[in-house]
Structure formats: structure tokens, C-alpha cells
CSV table of N, CA, C and O in Angstrom, one decimal:
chain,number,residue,atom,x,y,z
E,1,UNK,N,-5.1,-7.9,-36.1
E,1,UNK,CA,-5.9,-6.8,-35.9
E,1,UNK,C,-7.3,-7.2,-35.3
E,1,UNK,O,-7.7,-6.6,-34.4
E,2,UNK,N,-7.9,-8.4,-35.9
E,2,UNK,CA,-9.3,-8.8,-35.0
E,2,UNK,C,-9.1,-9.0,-33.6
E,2,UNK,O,-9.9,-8.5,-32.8
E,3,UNK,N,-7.9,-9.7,-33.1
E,3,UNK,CA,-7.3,-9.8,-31.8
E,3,UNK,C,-7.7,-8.5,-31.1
E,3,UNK,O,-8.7,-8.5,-30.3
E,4,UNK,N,-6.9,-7.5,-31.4
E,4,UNK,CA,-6.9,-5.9,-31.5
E,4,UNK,C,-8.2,-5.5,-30.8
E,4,UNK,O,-8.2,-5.2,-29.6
E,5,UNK,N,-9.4,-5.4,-31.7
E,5,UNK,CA,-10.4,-5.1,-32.1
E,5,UNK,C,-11.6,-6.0,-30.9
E,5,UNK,O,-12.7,-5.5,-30.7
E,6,UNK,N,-11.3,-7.0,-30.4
E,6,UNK,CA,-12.1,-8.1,-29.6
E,6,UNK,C,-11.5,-7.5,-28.2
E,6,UNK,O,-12.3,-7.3,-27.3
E,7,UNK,N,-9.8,-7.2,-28.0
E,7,UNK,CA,-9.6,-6.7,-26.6
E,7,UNK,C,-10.3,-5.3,-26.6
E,7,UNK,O,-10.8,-4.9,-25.5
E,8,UNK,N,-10.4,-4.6,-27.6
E,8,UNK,CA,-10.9,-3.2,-27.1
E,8,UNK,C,-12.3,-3.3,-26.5
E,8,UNK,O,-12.7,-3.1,-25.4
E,9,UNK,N,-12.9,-3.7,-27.7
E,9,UNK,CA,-14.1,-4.1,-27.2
E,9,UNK,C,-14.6,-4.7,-25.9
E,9,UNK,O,-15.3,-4.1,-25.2
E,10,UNK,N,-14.2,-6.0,-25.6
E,10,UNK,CA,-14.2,-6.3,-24.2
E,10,UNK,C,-13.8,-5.3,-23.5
E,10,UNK,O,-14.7,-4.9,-22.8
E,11,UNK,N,-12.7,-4.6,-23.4
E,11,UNK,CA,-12.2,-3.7,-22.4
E,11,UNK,C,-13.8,-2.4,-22.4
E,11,UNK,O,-14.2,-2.0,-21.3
E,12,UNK,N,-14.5,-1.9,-23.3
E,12,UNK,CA,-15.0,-1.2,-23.7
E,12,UNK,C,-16.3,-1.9,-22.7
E,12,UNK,O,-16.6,-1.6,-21.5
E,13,UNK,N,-16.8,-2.8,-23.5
E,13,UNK,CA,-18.1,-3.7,-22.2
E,13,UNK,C,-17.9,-3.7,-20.9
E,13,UNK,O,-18.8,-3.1,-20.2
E,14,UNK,N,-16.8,-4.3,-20.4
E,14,UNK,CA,-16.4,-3.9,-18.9
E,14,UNK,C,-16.7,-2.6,-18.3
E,14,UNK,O,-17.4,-2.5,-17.2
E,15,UNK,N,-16.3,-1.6,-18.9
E,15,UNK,CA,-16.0,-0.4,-18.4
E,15,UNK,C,-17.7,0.0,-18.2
E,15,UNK,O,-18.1,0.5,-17.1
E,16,UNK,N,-18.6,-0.4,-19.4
E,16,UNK,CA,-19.5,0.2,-19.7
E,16,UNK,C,-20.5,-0.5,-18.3
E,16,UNK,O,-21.2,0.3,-17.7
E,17,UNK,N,-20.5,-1.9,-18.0
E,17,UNK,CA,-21.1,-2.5,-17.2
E,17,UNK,C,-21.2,-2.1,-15.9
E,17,UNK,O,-22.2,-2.0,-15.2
E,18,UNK,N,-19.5,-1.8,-15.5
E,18,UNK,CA,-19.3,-1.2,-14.4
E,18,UNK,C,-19.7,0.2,-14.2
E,18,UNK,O,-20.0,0.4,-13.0
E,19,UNK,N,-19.8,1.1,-14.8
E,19,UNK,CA,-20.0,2.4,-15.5
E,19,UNK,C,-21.6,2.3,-14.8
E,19,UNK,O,-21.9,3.0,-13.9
E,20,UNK,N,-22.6,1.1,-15.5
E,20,UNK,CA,-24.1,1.2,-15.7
E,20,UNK,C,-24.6,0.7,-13.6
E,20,UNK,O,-25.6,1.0,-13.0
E,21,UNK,N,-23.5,0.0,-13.3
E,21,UNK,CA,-23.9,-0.9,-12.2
E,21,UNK,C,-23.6,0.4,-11.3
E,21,UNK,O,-24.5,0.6,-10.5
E,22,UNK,N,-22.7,1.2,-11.4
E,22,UNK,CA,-22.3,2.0,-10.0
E,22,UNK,C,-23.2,3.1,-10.3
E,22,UNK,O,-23.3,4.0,-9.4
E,23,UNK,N,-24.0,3.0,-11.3
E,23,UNK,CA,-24.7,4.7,-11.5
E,23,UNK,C,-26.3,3.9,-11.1
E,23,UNK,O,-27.2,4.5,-10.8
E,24,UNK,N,-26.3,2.6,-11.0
E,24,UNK,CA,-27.8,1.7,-10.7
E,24,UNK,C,-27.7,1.9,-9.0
E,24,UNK,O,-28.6,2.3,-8.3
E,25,UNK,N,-26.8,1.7,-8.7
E,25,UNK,CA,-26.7,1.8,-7.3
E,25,UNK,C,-26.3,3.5,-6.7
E,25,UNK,O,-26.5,4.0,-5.6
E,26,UNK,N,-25.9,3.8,-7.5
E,26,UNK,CA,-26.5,5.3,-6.7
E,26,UNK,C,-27.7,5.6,-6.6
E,26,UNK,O,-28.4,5.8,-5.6
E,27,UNK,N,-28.0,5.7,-8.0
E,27,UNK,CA,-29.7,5.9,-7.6
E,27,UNK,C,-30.5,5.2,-6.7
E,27,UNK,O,-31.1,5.9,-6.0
E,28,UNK,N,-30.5,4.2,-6.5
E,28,UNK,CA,-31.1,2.7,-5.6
E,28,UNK,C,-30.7,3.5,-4.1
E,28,UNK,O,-31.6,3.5,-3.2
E,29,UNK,N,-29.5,4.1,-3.9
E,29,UNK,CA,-29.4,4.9,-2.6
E,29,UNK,C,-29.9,6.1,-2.2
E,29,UNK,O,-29.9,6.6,-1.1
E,30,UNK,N,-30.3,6.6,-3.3
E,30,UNK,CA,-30.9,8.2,-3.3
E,30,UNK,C,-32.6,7.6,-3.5
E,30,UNK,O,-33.1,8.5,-2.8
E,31,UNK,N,-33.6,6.8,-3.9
E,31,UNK,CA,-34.3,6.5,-3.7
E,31,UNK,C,-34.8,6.1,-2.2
E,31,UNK,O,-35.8,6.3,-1.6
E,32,UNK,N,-33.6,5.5,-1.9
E,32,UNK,CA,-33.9,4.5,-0.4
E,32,UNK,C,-33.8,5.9,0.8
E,32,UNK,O,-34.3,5.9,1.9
E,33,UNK,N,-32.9,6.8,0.3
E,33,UNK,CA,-32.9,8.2,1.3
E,33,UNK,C,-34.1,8.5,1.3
E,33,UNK,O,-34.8,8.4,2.3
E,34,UNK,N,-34.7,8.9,-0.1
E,34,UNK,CA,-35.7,9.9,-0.2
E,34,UNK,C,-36.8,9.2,0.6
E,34,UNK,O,-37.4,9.8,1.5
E,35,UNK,N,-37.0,7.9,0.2
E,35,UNK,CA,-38.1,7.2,1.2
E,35,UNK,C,-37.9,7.0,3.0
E,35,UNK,O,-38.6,7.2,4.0
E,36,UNK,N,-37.0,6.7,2.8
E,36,UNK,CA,-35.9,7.3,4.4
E,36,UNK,C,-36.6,8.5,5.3
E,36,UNK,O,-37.0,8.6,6.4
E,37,UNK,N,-36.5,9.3,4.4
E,37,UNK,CA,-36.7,11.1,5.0
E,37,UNK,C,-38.2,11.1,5.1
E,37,UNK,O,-38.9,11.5,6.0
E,38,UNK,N,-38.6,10.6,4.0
E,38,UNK,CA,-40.2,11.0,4.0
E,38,UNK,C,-40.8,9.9,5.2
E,38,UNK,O,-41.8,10.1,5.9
E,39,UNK,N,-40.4,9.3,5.3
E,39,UNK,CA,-40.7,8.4,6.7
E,39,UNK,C,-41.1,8.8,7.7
E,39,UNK,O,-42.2,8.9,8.2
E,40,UNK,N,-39.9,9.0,7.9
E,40,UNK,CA,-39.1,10.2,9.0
E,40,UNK,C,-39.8,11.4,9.3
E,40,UNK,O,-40.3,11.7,10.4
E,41,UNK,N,-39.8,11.9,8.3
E,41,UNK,CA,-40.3,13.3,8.3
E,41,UNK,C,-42.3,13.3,8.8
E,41,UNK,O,-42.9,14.3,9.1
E,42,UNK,N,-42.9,12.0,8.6
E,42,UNK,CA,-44.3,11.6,8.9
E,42,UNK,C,-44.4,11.6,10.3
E,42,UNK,O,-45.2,12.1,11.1
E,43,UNK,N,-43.2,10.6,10.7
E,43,UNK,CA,-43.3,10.4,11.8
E,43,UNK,C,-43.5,11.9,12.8
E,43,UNK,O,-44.3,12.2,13.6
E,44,UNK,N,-42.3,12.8,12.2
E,44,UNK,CA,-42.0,13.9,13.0
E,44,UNK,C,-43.2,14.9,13.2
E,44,UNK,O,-43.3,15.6,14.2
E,45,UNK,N,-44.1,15.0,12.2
E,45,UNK,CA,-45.2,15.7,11.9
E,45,UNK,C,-46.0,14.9,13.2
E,45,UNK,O,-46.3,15.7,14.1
E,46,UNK,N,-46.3,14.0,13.3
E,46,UNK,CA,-47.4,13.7,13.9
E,46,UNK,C,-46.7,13.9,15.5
E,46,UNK,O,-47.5,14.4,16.2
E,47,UNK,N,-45.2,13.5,16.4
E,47,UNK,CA,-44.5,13.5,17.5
E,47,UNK,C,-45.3,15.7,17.5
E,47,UNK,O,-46.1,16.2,18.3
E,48,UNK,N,-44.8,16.4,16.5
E,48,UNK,CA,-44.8,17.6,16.9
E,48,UNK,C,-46.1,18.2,17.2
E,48,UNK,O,-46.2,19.4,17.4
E,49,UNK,N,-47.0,17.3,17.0
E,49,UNK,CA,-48.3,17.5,17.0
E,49,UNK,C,-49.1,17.6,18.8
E,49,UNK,O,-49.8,18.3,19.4
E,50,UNK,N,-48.1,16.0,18.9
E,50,UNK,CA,-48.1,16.0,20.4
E,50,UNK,C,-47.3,17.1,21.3
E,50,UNK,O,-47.8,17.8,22.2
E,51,UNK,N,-46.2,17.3,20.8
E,51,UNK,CA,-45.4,18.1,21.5
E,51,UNK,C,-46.2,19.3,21.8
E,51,UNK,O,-46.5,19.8,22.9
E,52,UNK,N,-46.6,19.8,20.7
E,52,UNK,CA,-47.5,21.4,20.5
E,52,UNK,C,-48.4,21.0,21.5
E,52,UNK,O,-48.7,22.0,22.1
E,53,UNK,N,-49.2,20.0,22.1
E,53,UNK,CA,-50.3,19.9,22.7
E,53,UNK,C,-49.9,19.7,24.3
E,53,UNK,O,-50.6,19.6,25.2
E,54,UNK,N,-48.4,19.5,24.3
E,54,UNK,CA,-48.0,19.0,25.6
E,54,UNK,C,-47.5,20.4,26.1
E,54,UNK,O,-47.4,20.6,27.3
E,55,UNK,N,-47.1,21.5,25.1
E,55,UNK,CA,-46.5,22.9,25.5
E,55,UNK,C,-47.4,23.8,25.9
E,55,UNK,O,-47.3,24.8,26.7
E,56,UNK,N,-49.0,23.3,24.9
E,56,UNK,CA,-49.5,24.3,25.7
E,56,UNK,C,-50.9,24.1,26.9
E,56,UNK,O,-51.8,24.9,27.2
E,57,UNK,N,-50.5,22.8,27.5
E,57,UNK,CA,-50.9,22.3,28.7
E,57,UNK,C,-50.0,22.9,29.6
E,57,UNK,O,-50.4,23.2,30.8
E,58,UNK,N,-49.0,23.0,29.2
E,58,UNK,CA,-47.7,23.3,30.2
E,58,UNK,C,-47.9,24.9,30.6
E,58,UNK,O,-48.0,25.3,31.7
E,59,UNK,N,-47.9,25.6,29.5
E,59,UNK,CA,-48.4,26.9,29.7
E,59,UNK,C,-49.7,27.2,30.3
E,59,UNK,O,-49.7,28.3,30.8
E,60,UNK,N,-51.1,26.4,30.5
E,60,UNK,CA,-52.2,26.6,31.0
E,60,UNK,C,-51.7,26.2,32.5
E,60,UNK,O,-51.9,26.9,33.5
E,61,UNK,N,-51.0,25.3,32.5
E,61,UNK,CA,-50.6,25.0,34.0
E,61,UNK,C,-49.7,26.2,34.9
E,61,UNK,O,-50.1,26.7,36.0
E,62,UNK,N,-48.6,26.3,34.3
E,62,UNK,CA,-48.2,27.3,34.6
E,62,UNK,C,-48.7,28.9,35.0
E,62,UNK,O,-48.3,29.7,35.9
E,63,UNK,N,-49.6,28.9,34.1
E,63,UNK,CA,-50.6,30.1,34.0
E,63,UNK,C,-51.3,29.5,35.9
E,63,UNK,O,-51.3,30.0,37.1
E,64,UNK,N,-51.7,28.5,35.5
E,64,UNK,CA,-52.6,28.2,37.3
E,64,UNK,C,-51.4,28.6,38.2
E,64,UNK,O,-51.5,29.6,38.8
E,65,UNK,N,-50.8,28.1,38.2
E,65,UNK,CA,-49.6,27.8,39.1
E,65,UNK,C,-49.2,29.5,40.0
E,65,UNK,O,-49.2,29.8,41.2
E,66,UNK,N,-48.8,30.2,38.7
E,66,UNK,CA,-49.0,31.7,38.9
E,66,UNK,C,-49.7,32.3,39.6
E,66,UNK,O,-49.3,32.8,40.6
E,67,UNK,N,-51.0,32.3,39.1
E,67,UNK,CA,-52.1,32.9,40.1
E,67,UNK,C,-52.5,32.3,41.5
E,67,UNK,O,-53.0,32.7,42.6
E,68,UNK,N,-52.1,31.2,41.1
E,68,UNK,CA,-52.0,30.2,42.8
E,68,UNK,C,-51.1,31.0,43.7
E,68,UNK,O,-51.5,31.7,44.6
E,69,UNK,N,-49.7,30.9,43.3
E,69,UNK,CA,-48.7,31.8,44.1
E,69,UNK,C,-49.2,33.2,44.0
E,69,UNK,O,-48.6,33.7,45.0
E,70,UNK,N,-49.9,34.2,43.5
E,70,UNK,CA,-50.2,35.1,44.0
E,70,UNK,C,-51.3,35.1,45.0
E,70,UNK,O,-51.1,36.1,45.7
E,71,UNK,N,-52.4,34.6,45.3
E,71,UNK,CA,-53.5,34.7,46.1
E,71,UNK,C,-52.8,34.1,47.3
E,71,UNK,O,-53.3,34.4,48.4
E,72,UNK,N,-51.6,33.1,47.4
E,72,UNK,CA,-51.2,32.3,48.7
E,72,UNK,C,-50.3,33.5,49.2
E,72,UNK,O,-50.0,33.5,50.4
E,73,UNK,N,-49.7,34.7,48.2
E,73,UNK,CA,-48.8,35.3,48.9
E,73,UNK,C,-49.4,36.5,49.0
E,73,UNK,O,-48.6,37.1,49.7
E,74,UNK,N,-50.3,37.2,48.6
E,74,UNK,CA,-51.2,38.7,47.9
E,74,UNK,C,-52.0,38.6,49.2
E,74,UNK,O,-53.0,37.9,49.3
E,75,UNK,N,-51.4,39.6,50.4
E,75,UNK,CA,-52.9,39.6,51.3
E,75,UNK,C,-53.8,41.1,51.2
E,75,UNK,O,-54.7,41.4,51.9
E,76,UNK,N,-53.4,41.7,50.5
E,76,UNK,CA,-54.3,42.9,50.2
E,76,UNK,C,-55.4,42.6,49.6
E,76,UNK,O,-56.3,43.4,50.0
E,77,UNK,N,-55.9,41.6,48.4
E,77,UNK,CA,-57.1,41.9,48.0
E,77,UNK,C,-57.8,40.4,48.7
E,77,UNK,O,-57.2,39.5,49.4
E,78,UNK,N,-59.5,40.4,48.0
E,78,UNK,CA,-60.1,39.8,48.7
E,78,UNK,C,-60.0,38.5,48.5
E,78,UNK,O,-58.9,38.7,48.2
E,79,UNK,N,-60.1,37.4,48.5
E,79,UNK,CA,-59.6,36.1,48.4
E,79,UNK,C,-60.4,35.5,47.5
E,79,UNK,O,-60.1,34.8,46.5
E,80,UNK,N,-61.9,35.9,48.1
E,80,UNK,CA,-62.8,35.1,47.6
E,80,UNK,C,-63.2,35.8,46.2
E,80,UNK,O,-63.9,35.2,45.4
E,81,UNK,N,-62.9,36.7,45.9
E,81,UNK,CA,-63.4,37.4,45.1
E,81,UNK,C,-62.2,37.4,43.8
E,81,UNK,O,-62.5,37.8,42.7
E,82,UNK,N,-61.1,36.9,44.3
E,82,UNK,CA,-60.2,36.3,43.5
E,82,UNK,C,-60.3,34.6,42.8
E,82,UNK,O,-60.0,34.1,41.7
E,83,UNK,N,-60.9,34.1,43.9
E,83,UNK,CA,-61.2,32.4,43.5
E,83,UNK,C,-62.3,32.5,42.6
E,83,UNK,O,-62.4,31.6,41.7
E,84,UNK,N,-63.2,33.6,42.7
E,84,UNK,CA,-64.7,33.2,41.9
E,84,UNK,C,-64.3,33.7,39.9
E,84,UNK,O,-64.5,33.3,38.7
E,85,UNK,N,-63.5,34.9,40.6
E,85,UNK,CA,-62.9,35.2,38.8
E,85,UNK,C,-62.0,34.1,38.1
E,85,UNK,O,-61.6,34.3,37.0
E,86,UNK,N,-61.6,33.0,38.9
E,86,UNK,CA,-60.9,32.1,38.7
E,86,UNK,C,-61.9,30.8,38.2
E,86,UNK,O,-61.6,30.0,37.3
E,87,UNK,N,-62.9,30.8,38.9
E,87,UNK,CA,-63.8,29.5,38.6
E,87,UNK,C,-64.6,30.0,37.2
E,87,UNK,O,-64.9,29.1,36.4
E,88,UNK,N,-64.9,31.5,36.9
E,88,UNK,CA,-65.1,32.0,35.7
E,88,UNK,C,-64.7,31.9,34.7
E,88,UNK,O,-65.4,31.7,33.7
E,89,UNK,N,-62.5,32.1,34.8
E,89,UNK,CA,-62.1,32.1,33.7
E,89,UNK,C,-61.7,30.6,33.6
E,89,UNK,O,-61.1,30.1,32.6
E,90,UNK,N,-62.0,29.9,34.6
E,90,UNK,CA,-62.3,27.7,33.9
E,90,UNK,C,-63.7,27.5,33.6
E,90,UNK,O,-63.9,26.4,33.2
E,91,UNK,N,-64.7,28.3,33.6
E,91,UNK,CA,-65.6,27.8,32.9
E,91,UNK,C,-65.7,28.7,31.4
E,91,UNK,O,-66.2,28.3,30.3
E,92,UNK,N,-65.3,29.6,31.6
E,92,UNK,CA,-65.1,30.0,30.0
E,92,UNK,C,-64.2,29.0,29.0
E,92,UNK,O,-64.5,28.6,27.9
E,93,UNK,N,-62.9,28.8,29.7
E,93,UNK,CA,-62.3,28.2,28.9
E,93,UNK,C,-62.6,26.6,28.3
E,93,UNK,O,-62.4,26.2,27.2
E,94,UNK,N,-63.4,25.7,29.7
E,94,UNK,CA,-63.9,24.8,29.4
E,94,UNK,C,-64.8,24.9,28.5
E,94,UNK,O,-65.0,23.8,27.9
E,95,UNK,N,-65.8,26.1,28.1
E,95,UNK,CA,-66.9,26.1,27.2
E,95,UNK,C,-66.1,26.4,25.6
E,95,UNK,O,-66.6,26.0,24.5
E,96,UNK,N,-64.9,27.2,25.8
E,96,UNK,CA,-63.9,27.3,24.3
E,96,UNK,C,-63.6,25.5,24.0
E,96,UNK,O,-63.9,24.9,23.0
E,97,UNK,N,-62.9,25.0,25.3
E,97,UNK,CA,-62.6,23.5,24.8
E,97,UNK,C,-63.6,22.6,24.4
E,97,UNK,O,-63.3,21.7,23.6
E,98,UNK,N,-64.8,22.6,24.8
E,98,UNK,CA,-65.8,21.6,24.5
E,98,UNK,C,-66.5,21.8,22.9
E,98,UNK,O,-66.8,21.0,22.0
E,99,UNK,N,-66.8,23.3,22.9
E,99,UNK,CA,-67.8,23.9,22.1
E,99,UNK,C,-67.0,24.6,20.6
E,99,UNK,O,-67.6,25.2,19.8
């Protein structure tokens, strides 16, 4: 019966060991995600930071671009009087960006 009683047991430790090791290493992988993501996710914040700054250059440009093509193709109004409300609305905007 001690025989008995020493296999169970051992059988019982094993189980328990392997049991303790595979639940150590899940966690150990859900830590290493979580730090993984939050990485990640730092990185992403500051890339979209840029991005937002590159879309709305892209839109001011475009915005030029626009009114360019209309004064090169628009021969009804006056030209000059189109370029000066233009030099206007870049010095307004330069005084929003500086100030």
C-alpha cells in the first residue's frame, strides 16, 4: 500500500508541475502581448500625428492648386484682383500659423 500511495503521489506532483509551468507561460505570453501592443500602439499615436499633419498640408495645397486652375482658365473676372484676395488669404493664414 506505501508503494500505492508514493505512485499516486508522484503521479499527482507531475501533473501539478506541469499544470503550474503551462499556466506560467501563458501568462509570460499575455504579458509580453500586452507590452507588445502598448509599444505599438505608442508608436502609432505619434506616426498619426504625422500623418494628420501631412493630410492637411495636402488639403492646403490642393486648396492652391484649385484656385490656380481657376484664374489660368476663368477669363471673365479680373486677374489682379483675384491674386491680391489670394496674397490676403496667405497672409491671414500665415498670421493663424505663427500667432
Amino acid at each position: 500500500m506505501d508503494a500505492d500511495l508514493i505512485l499516486i503521489f508522484g503521479f499527482i506532483t507531475i501533473v501539478v508541475a506541469i499544470t503550474g509551468i503551462s499556466i506560467n507561460a501563458i501568462v509570460a505570453k499575455v504579458y509580453a502581448h500586452k507590452k507588445w501592443a502598448r509599444e505599438h500602439s505608442l508608436i502609432g499615436s505619434k506616426s498619426s500625428a504625422s500623418v494628420n499633419q501631412i493630410a492637411e498640408r495636402t488639403d492646403m495645397i490642393e486648396d492652391r492648386l484649385r484656385v490656380l486652375e481657376r484664374l489660368a482658365t476663368d477669363r471673365g473676372t479680373l486677374l489682379s484682383d483675384e491674386i491680391e484676395a489670394l496674397r490676403d488669404d496667405m497672409k491671414s493664414r500665415r498670421q493663424l500659423e505663427n500667432g
